[in-house]
Short mmCIF file of C-alpha atoms and ligand atoms in Angstrom, two decimals:
data_model
loop_
_atom_site.label_atom_id
_atom_site.label_comp_id
_atom_site.label_asym_id
_atom_site.label_seq_id
_atom_site.Cartn_x
_atom_site.Cartn_y
_atom_site.Cartn_z
CA MET A 1 2.20 103.65 -135.41
CA SER A 2 2.23 104.12 -131.26
CA ASP A 3 -0.33 102.56 -129.82
CA SER A 4 0.21 105.61 -126.77
CA ILE A 5 -0.20 107.89 -129.36
CA GLU A 6 -4.21 109.27 -130.12
CA LEU A 7 -4.97 109.43 -133.70
CA ARG A 8 -8.22 112.19 -133.54
CA ASP A 9 -10.76 112.16 -136.98
CA THR A 10 -10.61 116.57 -136.89
CA VAL A 11 -8.02 118.91 -133.89
CA ILE A 12 -9.12 122.41 -134.26
CA LEU A 13 -6.55 124.88 -133.30
CA GLY A 14 -8.49 127.83 -130.61
CA SER A 15 -10.97 128.36 -129.41
CA GLY A 16 -12.13 131.83 -129.51
CA CYS A 17 -15.73 132.33 -132.64
CA ALA A 18 -14.59 130.40 -135.55
CA GLY A 19 -12.59 127.06 -133.67
CA LEU A 20 -15.63 127.31 -131.33
CA THR A 21 -18.27 126.59 -134.47
CA ALA A 22 -16.23 124.87 -136.53
CA ALA A 23 -16.12 122.15 -133.56
CA ILE A 24 -20.43 122.39 -133.12
CA TYR A 25 -20.50 121.49 -136.72
CA THR A 26 -17.84 119.41 -136.60
CA ALA A 27 -18.88 117.20 -133.05
CA ARG A 28 -22.74 117.58 -134.85
CA ALA A 29 -21.76 115.67 -137.19
CA ASN A 30 -20.22 113.11 -135.43
CA LEU A 31 -16.16 113.99 -135.15
CA ARG A 32 -16.09 113.86 -132.01
CA PRO A 33 -13.72 117.07 -132.62
CA LEU A 34 -10.63 117.60 -130.48
CA VAL A 35 -10.48 121.51 -129.29
CA LEU A 36 -6.88 122.91 -128.04
CA GLU A 37 -7.93 125.23 -126.08
CA GLY A 38 -4.21 127.24 -126.80
CA HIS A 39 -2.92 130.85 -125.01
CA GLU A 40 -5.77 132.78 -125.01
CA PRO A 41 -8.69 130.60 -124.46
CA GLY A 42 -11.93 132.16 -126.10
CA GLY A 43 -9.26 134.73 -128.34
CA GLN A 44 -9.95 138.20 -128.10
CA LEU A 45 -14.24 137.77 -127.83
CA SER A 46 -13.28 136.58 -123.96
CA ILE A 47 -11.49 140.01 -123.85
CA THR A 48 -14.10 142.52 -124.89
CA THR A 49 -17.22 143.67 -123.17
CA LEU A 50 -20.42 144.13 -125.22
CA VAL A 51 -20.85 142.87 -128.46
CA GLU A 52 -23.33 145.26 -129.62
CA ASN A 53 -23.72 143.26 -133.87
CA PHE A 54 -23.89 139.81 -133.27
CA PRO A 55 -26.80 138.39 -135.28
CA GLY A 56 -29.45 137.60 -132.61
CA TRP A 57 -28.93 139.65 -130.07
CA PRO A 58 -30.77 142.61 -129.77
CA ASP A 59 -29.49 144.52 -127.10
CA GLY A 60 -26.06 142.98 -127.58
CA ILE A 61 -23.54 140.15 -125.31
CA GLN A 62 -20.97 140.48 -123.20
CA GLY A 63 -18.47 138.35 -125.12
CA PRO A 64 -17.23 136.28 -122.41
CA GLU A 65 -20.42 134.72 -122.52
CA LEU A 66 -20.88 134.86 -125.46
CA ILE A 67 -18.21 132.29 -125.93
CA ASP A 68 -18.83 130.66 -122.86
CA ASN A 69 -22.46 129.83 -124.23
CA MET A 70 -20.88 128.22 -128.29
CA LYS A 71 -18.04 125.86 -125.72
CA LYS A 72 -21.41 124.96 -124.31
CA GLN A 73 -23.35 124.10 -127.78
CA ALA A 74 -20.29 122.47 -128.33
CA ALA A 75 -19.74 120.46 -125.33
CA ARG A 76 -23.40 119.29 -126.20
CA PHE A 77 -22.16 117.76 -129.38
CA GLY A 78 -19.57 115.57 -127.85
CA ALA A 79 -16.76 118.26 -128.62
CA GLU A 80 -14.21 117.58 -126.17
CA PHE A 81 -11.78 120.55 -125.16
CA ARG A 82 -8.26 120.38 -123.86
CA THR A 83 -5.48 123.17 -121.91
CA ASP A 84 -3.11 122.45 -124.19
CA HIS A 85 -1.32 124.68 -127.22
CA LEU A 86 0.87 123.03 -130.15
CA VAL A 87 4.75 123.75 -130.38
CA SER A 88 4.81 122.68 -133.30
CA ALA A 89 3.41 120.40 -136.33
CA ASP A 90 4.16 118.47 -139.28
CA LEU A 91 1.87 118.21 -141.92
CA SER A 92 3.99 116.57 -144.85
CA VAL A 93 2.51 113.33 -143.51
CA LYS A 94 -0.46 112.08 -143.41
CA PRO A 95 -2.11 111.59 -140.50
CA PHE A 96 -0.54 115.45 -139.69
CA ARG A 97 1.67 114.72 -136.55
CA LEU A 98 0.92 118.11 -134.01
CA LYS A 99 3.62 118.41 -130.90
CA THR A 100 1.05 119.65 -128.06
CA THR A 101 3.23 120.92 -124.68
CA HIS A 102 1.11 118.07 -122.87
CA GLY A 103 2.58 115.34 -125.69
CA GLU A 104 1.94 114.17 -129.14
CA ILE A 105 -1.60 113.82 -131.69
CA HIS A 106 -1.80 112.00 -134.86
CA ALA A 107 -5.15 114.15 -136.80
CA ARG A 108 -7.27 113.23 -140.36
CA THR A 109 -8.25 116.69 -140.68
CA LEU A 110 -6.50 120.16 -139.18
CA ILE A 111 -8.12 123.58 -139.31
CA ILE A 112 -6.61 126.03 -137.81
CA ALA A 113 -8.23 128.58 -135.58
CA SER A 114 -5.33 130.51 -133.79
CA GLY A 115 -6.66 133.58 -134.06
CA ALA A 116 -4.63 137.42 -133.46
CA SER A 117 -2.80 138.16 -130.59
CA ALA A 118 -1.78 142.24 -129.90
CA ARG A 119 0.60 143.18 -132.13
CA TRP A 120 3.20 146.06 -129.65
CA LEU A 121 4.90 149.20 -130.27
CA GLY A 122 8.25 147.35 -130.08
CA LEU A 123 10.35 149.96 -127.75
CA PRO A 124 12.64 148.05 -125.08
CA SER A 125 10.61 150.38 -122.17
CA GLU A 126 7.59 148.57 -123.46
CA GLN A 127 8.56 145.50 -122.67
CA ALA A 128 11.38 145.94 -119.80
CA LEU A 129 7.52 147.38 -117.69
CA ILE A 130 4.40 145.46 -119.61
CA GLY A 131 2.45 143.96 -116.58
CA HIS A 132 4.25 147.32 -114.65
CA GLY A 133 1.22 149.88 -116.13
CA VAL A 134 1.50 148.49 -119.80
CA SER A 135 -0.95 146.33 -121.30
CA SER A 136 -2.52 145.25 -124.20
CA CYS A 137 -6.10 144.37 -122.76
CA ALA A 138 -8.21 147.02 -120.92
CA THR A 139 -11.28 144.52 -119.79
CA CYS A 140 -8.15 142.65 -117.81
CA ASP A 141 -6.14 145.51 -116.56
CA GLY A 142 -8.34 148.98 -116.08
CA PHE A 143 -9.59 148.53 -112.47
CA PHE A 144 -6.22 148.79 -111.68
CA PHE A 145 -6.25 152.44 -112.69
CA ARG A 146 -8.67 154.15 -111.03
CA ASP A 147 -8.17 157.70 -110.44
CA GLN A 148 -4.88 157.48 -112.89
CA GLN A 149 -3.88 159.40 -116.07
CA ILE A 150 -3.60 156.58 -118.34
CA ALA A 151 -2.83 157.21 -122.38
CA VAL A 152 -4.32 154.31 -125.19
CA VAL A 153 -2.90 154.29 -128.56
CA GLY A 154 -4.46 153.61 -131.88
CA GLY A 155 -6.03 154.66 -134.01
CA GLY A 156 -8.60 151.20 -134.92
CA ASP A 157 -11.89 150.25 -133.03
CA THR A 158 -10.44 148.89 -130.48
CA ALA A 159 -8.58 152.00 -129.25
CA MET A 160 -12.16 153.71 -128.88
CA GLU A 161 -13.18 150.73 -127.35
CA GLU A 162 -10.70 150.89 -124.80
CA ALA A 163 -10.54 154.31 -123.80
CA LEU A 164 -14.37 154.39 -123.33
CA PHE A 165 -14.12 151.21 -121.43
CA LEU A 166 -10.77 152.55 -119.04
CA THR A 167 -12.73 155.68 -118.05
CA ARG A 168 -14.98 153.61 -116.43
CA PHE A 169 -11.80 153.49 -113.81
CA ALA A 170 -9.07 156.31 -115.57
CA SER A 171 -9.66 159.89 -114.01
CA LYS A 172 -8.58 161.62 -117.96
CA VAL A 173 -7.57 159.05 -120.82
CA HIS A 174 -5.20 160.24 -123.77
CA ILE A 175 -6.19 158.69 -126.59
CA LEU A 176 -2.44 159.02 -128.96
CA HIS A 177 -2.80 158.34 -132.13
CA ARG A 178 -0.07 158.32 -136.02
CA ARG A 179 -2.01 160.06 -137.66
CA ASP A 180 -5.08 162.72 -138.16
CA SER A 181 -7.73 160.42 -139.76
CA PHE A 182 -8.74 156.99 -137.96
CA ARG A 183 -9.22 153.77 -138.99
CA ALA A 184 -11.95 154.01 -136.28
CA SER A 185 -15.87 153.44 -136.99
CA LYS A 186 -18.04 156.46 -136.65
CA VAL A 187 -19.90 155.83 -134.18
CA MET A 188 -17.37 154.47 -131.44
CA LEU A 189 -14.86 157.32 -133.16
CA GLU A 190 -17.83 160.34 -131.97
CA ARG A 191 -19.20 158.15 -129.10
CA ALA A 192 -14.70 158.23 -127.84
CA MET A 193 -14.59 162.13 -129.82
CA ALA A 194 -17.65 163.70 -126.49
CA HIS A 195 -16.47 161.75 -123.89
CA PRO A 196 -16.17 164.18 -121.08
CA LYS A 197 -12.62 162.38 -120.07
CA ILE A 198 -11.09 161.58 -123.53
CA GLU A 199 -9.17 163.47 -125.31
CA ILE A 200 -7.13 162.66 -129.03
CA CYS A 201 -4.20 163.39 -129.45
CA THR A 202 -3.66 162.88 -133.64
CA ASN A 203 -0.62 162.58 -135.22
CA THR A 204 1.38 161.18 -132.14
CA THR A 205 3.75 158.54 -131.71
CA VAL A 206 5.00 156.88 -128.41
CA GLU A 207 9.49 157.74 -128.49
CA GLU A 208 9.83 156.01 -124.64
CA VAL A 209 7.89 154.73 -122.13
CA LEU A 210 9.23 155.79 -118.60
CA GLY A 211 9.69 153.73 -115.17
CA VAL A 212 12.06 151.05 -116.60
CA GLU A 213 14.05 151.71 -112.69
CA GLU A 214 12.02 151.31 -110.72
CA GLN A 215 9.46 148.67 -111.86
CA SER A 216 5.69 150.40 -112.71
CA MET A 217 5.23 152.77 -115.16
CA ARG A 218 5.35 156.94 -113.99
CA GLY A 219 5.33 158.43 -117.52
CA LEU A 220 5.25 158.66 -121.43
CA VAL A 221 8.25 160.69 -124.13
CA VAL A 222 5.96 161.37 -126.85
CA ARG A 223 6.50 163.26 -130.41
CA ASN A 224 4.42 165.24 -131.88
CA THR A 225 5.42 164.15 -136.09
CA VAL A 226 4.57 167.49 -137.80
CA THR A 227 6.73 169.44 -134.68
CA ARG A 228 8.37 166.30 -134.75
CA GLU A 229 8.73 167.91 -130.78
CA THR A 230 9.03 165.64 -128.18
CA SER A 231 7.14 165.90 -124.28
CA THR A 232 6.70 163.59 -121.56
CA LEU A 233 3.08 162.92 -120.28
CA ASN A 234 2.62 162.32 -116.71
CA VAL A 235 0.31 158.89 -117.59
CA THR A 236 0.73 156.07 -115.32
CA GLY A 237 -0.15 153.61 -117.90
CA LEU A 238 -0.78 152.60 -121.19
CA PHE A 239 -2.58 150.08 -123.14
CA LEU A 240 -1.96 149.61 -126.90
CA GLY A 241 -4.99 148.70 -129.81
CA ILE A 242 -2.84 149.01 -132.85
CA GLY A 243 -3.79 145.83 -134.13
CA HIS A 244 -3.02 142.30 -133.54
CA GLU A 245 -0.51 139.53 -135.46
CA PRO A 246 -1.92 136.26 -136.49
CA ASN A 247 -1.11 133.37 -134.82
CA ALA A 248 0.86 130.98 -137.79
CA LYS A 249 4.42 131.22 -136.88
CA MET A 250 4.88 127.78 -136.81
CA PHE A 251 3.10 126.80 -140.36
CA ALA A 252 5.31 128.54 -142.63
CA GLY A 253 6.89 126.51 -145.12
CA GLN A 254 4.14 124.79 -144.42
CA ILE A 255 1.20 126.72 -145.43
CA ASP A 256 1.74 129.44 -147.06
CA LEU A 257 1.41 132.83 -145.10
CA ASP A 258 0.94 136.88 -146.21
CA ASP A 259 4.04 139.58 -145.90
CA ASP A 260 2.74 140.42 -142.74
CA GLY A 261 1.95 136.12 -141.25
CA TYR A 262 -1.58 136.21 -142.11
CA ILE A 263 -2.53 132.38 -143.73
CA LEU A 264 -3.54 132.55 -147.37
CA THR A 265 -7.22 129.69 -148.03
CA HIS A 266 -8.88 129.22 -151.64
CA SER A 267 -11.57 128.18 -151.58
CA ASN A 268 -12.64 130.26 -148.43
CA VAL A 269 -10.31 128.05 -146.10
CA LEU A 270 -8.88 125.25 -147.49
CA THR A 271 -3.90 125.32 -147.51
CA ARG A 272 -2.25 124.46 -149.77
CA VAL A 273 -2.16 120.91 -147.53
CA PRO A 274 -5.77 118.92 -148.59
CA GLY A 275 -7.51 118.34 -145.02
CA VAL A 276 -5.42 121.24 -143.27
CA PHE A 277 -8.15 123.77 -143.18
CA ALA A 278 -7.83 127.91 -141.33
CA CYS A 279 -10.24 130.29 -140.33
CA GLY A 280 -10.91 133.02 -138.58
CA ASP A 281 -8.95 135.77 -137.95
CA VAL A 282 -6.01 134.41 -138.43
CA GLN A 283 -6.99 133.97 -142.13
CA ASP A 284 -8.76 136.95 -142.84
CA ARG A 285 -7.04 140.07 -142.53
CA ARG A 286 -10.11 141.91 -143.86
CA TYR A 287 -13.06 141.31 -142.17
CA ARG A 288 -12.34 139.84 -138.46
CA GLN A 289 -15.67 140.80 -137.18
CA ALA A 290 -16.66 137.48 -134.83
CA ILE A 291 -19.82 136.55 -137.30
CA THR A 292 -17.16 136.29 -139.86
CA ALA A 293 -14.88 133.69 -137.97
CA ALA A 294 -18.29 131.77 -136.84
CA GLY A 295 -18.57 131.54 -140.60
CA SER A 296 -15.63 130.52 -141.62
CA GLY A 297 -15.33 128.96 -138.46
CA CYS A 298 -18.40 126.64 -140.07
CA MET A 299 -16.78 126.58 -144.50
CA ALA A 300 -13.77 125.10 -142.43
CA ALA A 301 -15.81 122.20 -140.57
CA LEU A 302 -17.94 121.56 -143.45
CA GLU A 303 -14.64 121.05 -145.42
CA ALA A 304 -13.43 118.56 -142.64
CA GLU A 305 -16.89 116.62 -143.06
CA LYS A 306 -16.20 116.47 -146.52
CA TYR A 307 -12.45 115.51 -147.07
CA LEU A 308 -13.19 112.62 -144.41
CA GLU A 309 -15.77 111.09 -145.93
CA GLU A 310 -13.74 111.59 -150.21
CA HIS A 311 -11.06 109.53 -147.96
CA GLY A 312 -13.56 106.73 -146.67
CA HIS A 313 -13.43 107.81 -143.18
P1 LIG B 1 -7.37 148.07 -137.00
O1 LIG B 1 -6.26 147.28 -138.08
O2 LIG B 1 -8.16 148.35 -137.42
O3 LIG B 1 -6.63 149.45 -136.06
C1 LIG B 1 -5.32 149.32 -135.93
C2 LIG B 1 -5.14 150.93 -135.28
O4 LIG B 1 -3.19 150.89 -134.64
C3 LIG B 1 -5.27 152.03 -136.91
O5 LIG B 1 -4.81 153.51 -136.14
C4 LIG B 1 -3.14 152.00 -136.66
O6 LIG B 1 -2.93 153.34 -137.62
C5 LIG B 1 -2.72 151.52 -135.37
N1 LIG B 1 -1.19 151.43 -136.28
C6 LIG B 1 -1.44 150.53 -135.55
N2 LIG B 1 0.31 149.87 -137.05
C7 LIG B 1 1.15 150.49 -134.90
C8 LIG B 1 2.60 151.02 -135.10
N3 LIG B 1 2.78 150.07 -134.84
N4 LIG B 1 2.36 152.68 -134.77
C9 LIG B 1 1.22 153.44 -133.49
N5 LIG B 1 0.02 153.16 -134.69
C10 LIG B 1 -0.16 151.54 -134.85
O7 LIG B 1 -7.24 147.34 -135.31
P2 LIG B 1 -8.35 147.15 -134.13
O8 LIG B 1 -7.51 146.52 -133.93
O9 LIG B 1 -8.53 148.43 -133.96
O10 LIG B 1 -10.01 146.34 -135.38
C11 LIG B 1 -9.57 145.41 -135.95
C12 LIG B 1 -10.76 145.45 -136.23
O11 LIG B 1 -11.79 144.47 -135.43
C13 LIG B 1 -11.96 145.90 -137.22
O12 LIG B 1 -12.84 145.69 -138.72
C14 LIG B 1 -12.37 146.67 -136.47
O13 LIG B 1 -13.02 147.43 -136.95
C15 LIG B 1 -12.80 145.00 -135.09
N6 LIG B 1 -13.43 145.98 -134.37
C16 LIG B 1 -14.43 145.64 -134.24
C17 LIG B 1 -14.82 146.49 -132.50
C18 LIG B 1 -16.57 145.99 -132.62
O14 LIG B 1 -17.14 146.49 -133.37
N7 LIG B 1 -17.46 146.53 -131.26
C19 LIG B 1 -14.54 146.37 -130.90
C20 LIG B 1 -13.10 146.15 -131.30
C21 LIG B 1 -12.38 146.28 -132.68
P3 LIG B 1 -2.76 153.67 -138.75
O15 LIG B 1 -4.12 154.45 -139.05
O16 LIG B 1 -1.69 154.49 -139.07
O17 LIG B 1 -2.36 152.03 -139.43
#
């Protein structure tokens, strides 16, 4: 092995709730973990607002503050953070070889906590207008839509949360949902339904985003799935709240993924490659909560520690 390639006991991919919890535990075990912060440092909590269900915060805590606290806690015990992300990995050799945007790292254990990214509808007009009216992050972009009418797509908690947040800026928020029953929790749905600025349109799909030629969104063509009729909705913003895609594509063929691309684990966080562990939203399609991500991050760290001990490191 070349001297210039660094060898680490533990590399953690991702700096959301799962990755940072894994960093706290592995750092306290003196493994000097290296955290590659990834494309979305801090993960989904860093773009959310108030987190009301993380135990220990009776009045709630802002997502970015919670993430910042976790990062400081991990750094205090010696975790190292790097603004870098994985390009490819070879998990067939030991130590594992990780190519990143800044070079190559060898790792005795790898904790994959790369999370999940917002899903898009996939319409060409939607893709063309990202950043010109189309967004997947209300807390990032809501400010630009002051006194305008906007639409949020989705029927889950993300869509409700985005819509409620956007009422701070927008004159009106239309929630467009493709069915007439909701995945959203009762409390969030009721809050959205009771809000005077929110109108919920069920059985509604988006067919096209208007404004591609002008490079500025000016409306939506929507379809009522019951009558099959289409109509134009005059909104200048479109926010997607339709779930997330796991960030695990780069491991396809090396570890097992399910049909939707989530990493398949056994014994909670073990992948089929010994020494490679997965935690958080990249392997959890069922709970997807900050607290469950933190819990599985802790498990991955304890398993990495055990693995290193068993292999004489
Ligand atoms: P969900 O999977 O719960 O909901 C996704 C929604 O998007 C569904 O209504 C789904 O419709 C719709 N959808 C999916 N694909 C498409 C598509 N191609 N076109 C149109 N609509 C589509 O994801 P969320 O991100 O809302 O929530 C994920 C998890 O995170 C949940 O456990 C949730 O409770 C949690 N969460 C909690 C929050 C909080 O407590 N503050 C905030 C945000 C999320 P359909 O129902 O028809 O499948």
